[in-house]
Short mmCIF file of C-alpha atoms in Angstrom, two decimals:
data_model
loop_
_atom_site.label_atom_id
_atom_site.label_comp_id
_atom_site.label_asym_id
_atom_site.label_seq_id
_atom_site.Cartn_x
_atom_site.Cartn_y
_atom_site.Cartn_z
CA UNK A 1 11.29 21.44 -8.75
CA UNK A 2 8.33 21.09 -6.74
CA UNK A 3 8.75 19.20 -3.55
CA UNK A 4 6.57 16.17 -2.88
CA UNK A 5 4.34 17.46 -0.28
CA UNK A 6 3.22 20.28 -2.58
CA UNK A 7 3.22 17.23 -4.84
CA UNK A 8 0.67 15.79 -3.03
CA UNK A 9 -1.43 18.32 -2.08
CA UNK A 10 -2.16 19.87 -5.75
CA UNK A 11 -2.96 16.46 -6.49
CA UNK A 12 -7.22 15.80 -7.39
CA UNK A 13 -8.56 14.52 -4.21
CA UNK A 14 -11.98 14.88 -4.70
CA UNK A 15 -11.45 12.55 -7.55
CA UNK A 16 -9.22 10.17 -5.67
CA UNK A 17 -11.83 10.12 -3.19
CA UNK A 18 -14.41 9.24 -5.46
CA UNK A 19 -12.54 6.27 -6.87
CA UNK A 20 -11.96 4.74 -3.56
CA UNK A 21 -15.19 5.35 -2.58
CA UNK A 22 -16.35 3.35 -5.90
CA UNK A 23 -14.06 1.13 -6.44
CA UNK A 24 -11.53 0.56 -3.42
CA UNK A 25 -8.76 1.67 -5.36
CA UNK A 26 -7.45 4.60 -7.25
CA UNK A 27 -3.96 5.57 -9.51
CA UNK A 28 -2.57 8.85 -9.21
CA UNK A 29 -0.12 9.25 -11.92
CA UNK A 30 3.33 10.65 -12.24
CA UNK A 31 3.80 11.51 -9.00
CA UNK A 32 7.44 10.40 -8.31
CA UNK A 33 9.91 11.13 -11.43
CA UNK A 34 12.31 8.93 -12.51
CA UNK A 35 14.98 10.02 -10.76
CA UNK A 36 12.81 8.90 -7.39
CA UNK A 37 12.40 5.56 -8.90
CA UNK A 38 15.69 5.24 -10.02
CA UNK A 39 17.36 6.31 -6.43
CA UNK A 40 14.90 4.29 -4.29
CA UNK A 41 15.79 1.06 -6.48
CA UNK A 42 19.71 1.75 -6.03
CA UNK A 43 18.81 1.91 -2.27
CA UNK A 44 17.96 -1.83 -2.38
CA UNK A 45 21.22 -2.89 -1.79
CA UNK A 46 22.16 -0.82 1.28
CA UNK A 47 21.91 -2.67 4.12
CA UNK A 48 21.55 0.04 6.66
CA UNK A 49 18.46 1.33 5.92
CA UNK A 50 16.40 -2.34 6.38
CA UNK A 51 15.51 -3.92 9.76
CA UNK A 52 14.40 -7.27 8.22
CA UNK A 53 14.59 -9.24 4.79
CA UNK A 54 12.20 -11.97 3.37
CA UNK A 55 12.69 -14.87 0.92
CA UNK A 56 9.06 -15.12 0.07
CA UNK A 57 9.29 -18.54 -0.98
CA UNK A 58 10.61 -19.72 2.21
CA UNK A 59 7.20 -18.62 3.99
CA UNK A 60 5.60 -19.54 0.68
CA UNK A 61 4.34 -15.92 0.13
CA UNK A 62 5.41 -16.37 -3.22
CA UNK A 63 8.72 -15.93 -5.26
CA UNK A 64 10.72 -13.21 -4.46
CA UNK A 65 12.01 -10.49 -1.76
CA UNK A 66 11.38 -8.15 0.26
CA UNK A 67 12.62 -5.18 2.73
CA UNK A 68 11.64 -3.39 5.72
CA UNK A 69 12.96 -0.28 6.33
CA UNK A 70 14.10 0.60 10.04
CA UNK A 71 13.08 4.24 11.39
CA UNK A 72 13.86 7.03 10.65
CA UNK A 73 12.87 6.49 7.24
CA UNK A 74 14.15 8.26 3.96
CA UNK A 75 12.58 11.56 4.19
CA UNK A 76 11.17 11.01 0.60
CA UNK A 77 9.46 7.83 1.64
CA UNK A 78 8.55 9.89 5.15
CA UNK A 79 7.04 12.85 3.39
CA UNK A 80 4.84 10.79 1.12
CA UNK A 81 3.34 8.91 4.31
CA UNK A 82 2.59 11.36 6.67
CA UNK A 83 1.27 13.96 3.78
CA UNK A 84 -0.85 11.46 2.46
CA UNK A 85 -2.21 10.01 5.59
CA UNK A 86 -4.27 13.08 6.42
CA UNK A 87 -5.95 12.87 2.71
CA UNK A 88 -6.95 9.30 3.48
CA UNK A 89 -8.15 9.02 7.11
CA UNK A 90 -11.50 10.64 5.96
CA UNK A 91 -12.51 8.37 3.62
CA UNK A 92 -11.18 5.71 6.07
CA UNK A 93 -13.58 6.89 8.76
CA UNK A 94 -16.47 7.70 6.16
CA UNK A 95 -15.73 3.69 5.42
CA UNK A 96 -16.08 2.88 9.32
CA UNK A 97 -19.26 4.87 9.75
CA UNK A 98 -21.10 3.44 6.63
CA UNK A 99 -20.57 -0.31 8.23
CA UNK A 100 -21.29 0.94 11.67
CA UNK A 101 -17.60 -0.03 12.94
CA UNK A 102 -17.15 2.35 16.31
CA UNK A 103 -13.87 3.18 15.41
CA UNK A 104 -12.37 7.27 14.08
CA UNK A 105 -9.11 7.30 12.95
CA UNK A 106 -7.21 10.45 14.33
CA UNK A 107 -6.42 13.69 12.03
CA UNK A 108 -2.52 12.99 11.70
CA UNK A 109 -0.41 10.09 10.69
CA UNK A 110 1.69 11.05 14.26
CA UNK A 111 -1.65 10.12 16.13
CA UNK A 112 -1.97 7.13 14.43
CA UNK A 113 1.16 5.86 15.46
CA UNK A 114 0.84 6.62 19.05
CA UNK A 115 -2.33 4.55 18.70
CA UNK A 116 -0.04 1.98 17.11
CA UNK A 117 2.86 2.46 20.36
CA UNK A 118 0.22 1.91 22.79
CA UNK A 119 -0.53 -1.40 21.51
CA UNK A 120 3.46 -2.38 21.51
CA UNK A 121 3.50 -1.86 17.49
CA UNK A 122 6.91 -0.45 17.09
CA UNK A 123 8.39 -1.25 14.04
CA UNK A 124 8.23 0.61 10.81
CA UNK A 125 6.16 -1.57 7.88
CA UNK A 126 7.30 0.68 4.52
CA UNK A 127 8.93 -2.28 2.54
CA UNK A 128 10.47 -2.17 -0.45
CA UNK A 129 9.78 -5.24 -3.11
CA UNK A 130 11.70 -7.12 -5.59
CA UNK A 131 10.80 -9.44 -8.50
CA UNK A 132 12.74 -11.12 -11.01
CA UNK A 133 11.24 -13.49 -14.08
CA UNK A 134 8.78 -16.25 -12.61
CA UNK A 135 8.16 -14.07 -9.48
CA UNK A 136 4.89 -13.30 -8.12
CA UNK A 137 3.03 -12.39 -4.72
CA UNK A 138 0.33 -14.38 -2.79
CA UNK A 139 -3.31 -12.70 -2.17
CA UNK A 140 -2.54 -11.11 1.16
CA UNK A 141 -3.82 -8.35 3.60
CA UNK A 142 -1.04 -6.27 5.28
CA UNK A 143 -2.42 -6.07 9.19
CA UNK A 144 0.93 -6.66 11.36
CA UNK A 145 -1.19 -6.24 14.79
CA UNK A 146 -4.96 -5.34 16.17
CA UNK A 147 -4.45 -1.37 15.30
CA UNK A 148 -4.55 -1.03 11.99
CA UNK A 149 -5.48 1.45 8.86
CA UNK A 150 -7.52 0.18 5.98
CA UNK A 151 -5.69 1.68 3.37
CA UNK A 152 -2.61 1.68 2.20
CA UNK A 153 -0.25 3.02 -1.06
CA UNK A 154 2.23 1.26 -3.36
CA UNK A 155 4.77 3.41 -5.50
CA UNK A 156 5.62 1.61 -8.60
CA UNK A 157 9.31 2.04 -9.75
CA UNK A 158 9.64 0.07 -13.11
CA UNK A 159 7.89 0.50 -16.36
CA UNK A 160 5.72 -2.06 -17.68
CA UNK A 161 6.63 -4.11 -21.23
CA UNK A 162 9.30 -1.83 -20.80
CA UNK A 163 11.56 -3.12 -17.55
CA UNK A 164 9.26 -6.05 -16.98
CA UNK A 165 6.60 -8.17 -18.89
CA UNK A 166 3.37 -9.65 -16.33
CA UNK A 167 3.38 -8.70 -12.77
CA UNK A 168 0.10 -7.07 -12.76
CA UNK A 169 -1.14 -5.80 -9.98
CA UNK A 170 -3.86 -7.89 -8.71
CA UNK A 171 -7.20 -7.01 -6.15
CA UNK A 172 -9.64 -9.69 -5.29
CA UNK A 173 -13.20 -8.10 -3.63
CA UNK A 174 -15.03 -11.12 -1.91
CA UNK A 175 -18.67 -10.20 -1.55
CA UNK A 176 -21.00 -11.65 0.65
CA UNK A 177 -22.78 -15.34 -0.76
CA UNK A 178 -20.93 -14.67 -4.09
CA UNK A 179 -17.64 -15.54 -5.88
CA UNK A 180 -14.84 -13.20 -5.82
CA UNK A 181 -13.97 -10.74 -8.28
CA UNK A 182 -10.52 -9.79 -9.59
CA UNK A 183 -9.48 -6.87 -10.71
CA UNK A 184 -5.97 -6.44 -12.34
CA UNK A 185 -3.72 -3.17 -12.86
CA UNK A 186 -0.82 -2.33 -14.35
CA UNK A 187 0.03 1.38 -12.99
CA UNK A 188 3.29 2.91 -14.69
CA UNK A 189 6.69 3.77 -13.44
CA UNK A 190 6.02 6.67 -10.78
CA UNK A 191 2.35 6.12 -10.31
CA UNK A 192 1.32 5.34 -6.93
CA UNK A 193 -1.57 3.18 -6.31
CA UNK A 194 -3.98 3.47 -3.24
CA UNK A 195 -5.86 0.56 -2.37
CA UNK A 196 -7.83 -1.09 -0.03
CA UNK A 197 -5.95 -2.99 2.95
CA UNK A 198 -8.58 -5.54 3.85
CA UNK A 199 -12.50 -4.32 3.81
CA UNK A 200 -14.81 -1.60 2.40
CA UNK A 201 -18.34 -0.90 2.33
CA UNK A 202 -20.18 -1.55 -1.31
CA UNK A 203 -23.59 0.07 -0.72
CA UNK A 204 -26.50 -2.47 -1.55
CA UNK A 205 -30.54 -2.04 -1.91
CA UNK A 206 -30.68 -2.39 2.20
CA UNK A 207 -28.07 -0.22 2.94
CA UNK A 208 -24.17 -0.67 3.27
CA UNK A 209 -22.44 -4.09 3.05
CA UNK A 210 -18.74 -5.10 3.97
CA UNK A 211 -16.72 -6.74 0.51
CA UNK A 212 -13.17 -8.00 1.92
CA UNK A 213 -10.24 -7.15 0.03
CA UNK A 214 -6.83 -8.89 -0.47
CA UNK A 215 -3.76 -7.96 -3.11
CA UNK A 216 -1.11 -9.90 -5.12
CA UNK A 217 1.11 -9.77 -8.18
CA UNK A 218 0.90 -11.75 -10.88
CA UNK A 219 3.66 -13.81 -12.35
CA UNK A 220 6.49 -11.98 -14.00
CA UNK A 221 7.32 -12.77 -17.59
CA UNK A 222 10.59 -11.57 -17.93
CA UNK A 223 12.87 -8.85 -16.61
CA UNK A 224 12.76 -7.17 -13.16
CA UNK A 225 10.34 -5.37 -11.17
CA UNK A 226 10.18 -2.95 -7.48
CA UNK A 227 7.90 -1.20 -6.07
CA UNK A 228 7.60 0.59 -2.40
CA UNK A 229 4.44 0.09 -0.34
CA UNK A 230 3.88 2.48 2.14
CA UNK A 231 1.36 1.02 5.39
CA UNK A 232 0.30 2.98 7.62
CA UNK A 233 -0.06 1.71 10.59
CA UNK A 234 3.41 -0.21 12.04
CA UNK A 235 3.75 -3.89 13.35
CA UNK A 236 4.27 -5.47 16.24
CA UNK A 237 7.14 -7.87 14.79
#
């Protein structure tokens, strides 16, 4: 079986690149199988690989739960993050240069995190989440300190109308002196789904523009839905 890191790397990245270049968002399909899904779900329940749990509707995030992992992290989950973090820092800094932003994101994901150290953000940020029927997820941005990455992944690890009914995936782009726009998608079990964290550049008739960017889930229907979502950067708390 191929590994994931050979995984990732056969995977289309001029396309990807494209998509978040267009859109601020992109799907890569199949790229856990369902054995992955299947053994990071049945992980939910073991305390000792979480630092933290939250009751989303006690912070009124929303209805649901959610886990950070503690370091060191499953080496699945760790081989996903720091193979894909190289793939995305270019576009990231392509992003930073377009909006005239003085900031270049290093090579590695190791770099990044030293960046992240230096600025006392210690703690891992990989969560894992968990809906049941009437859940859902507040428009957010995940920033957890002033060093951060503007991109981040989400593994999805049900299968829509299949294990769960709603929950879409949700992306609102706020553009300058206009309303927002939604956009809403419903990635299948094993996809993995890079987005923007919090800002991109759209390119307008004067040159480049910032749109902000914020996520969500929609209400569930019915049954029971996880998925993993893998930030780059860690957090101070």
């Amino acid at each position: 079986m191929q590994n994931i890191q050979a995984k990732i790397a056969s995977l289309n990245w001029e396309s990807i690149t494209e998509s978040m270049h267009e859109n601020g968002f992109a799907i890569i399909p199949n790229v856990l199988n369902n054995d992955q899904c299947e053994d990071l779900k049945f992980d939910y329940d073991n305390p000792t690989l979480y630092r933290k749990t939250v009751v989303m509707e006690r912070y009124r995030f929303g209805l649901g739960e959610y886990k950070y992992f503690n370091y060191p992290l499953p080496d699945l989950i760790q081989n996903i993050r720091t193979s894909i973090y190289p793939k995305l820092a270019p576009i990231a800094n392509s992003w930073m240069k377009a909006l005239n932003i003085n900031t270049i994101f290093p090579e590695t994901h190791e770099k990044l995190l030293e960046q992240c150290h230096e600025n006392n953000q210690l703690k891992a940020t990989v969560l894992i989440l968990k809906y049941g029927k009437s859940g859902f997820n507040t428009l957010h941005q995940d920033l957890y300190g002033d060093v951060y990455f503007p991109i981040q992944i989400v593994l999805f690890l049900n299968e829509p109308d299949m294990d769960f009914t709603g929950g879409e995936f949700v992306l609102t782009q706020q553009t300058p002196r206009a309303q927002s726009k939604a956009i809403v998608l419903k990635p299948k079990k094993g996809d993995i789904l890079v987005f923007t964290t919090n800002f991109r550049p759209v390119k307008g008739t004067k040159g480049y523009y910032r749109v902000n960017m914020k996520h969500g889930v929609s209400e569930i229907h019915s049954g029971e839905r996880h998925t993993l979502g893998i930030i780059f950067h860690d957090a101070l708390s």
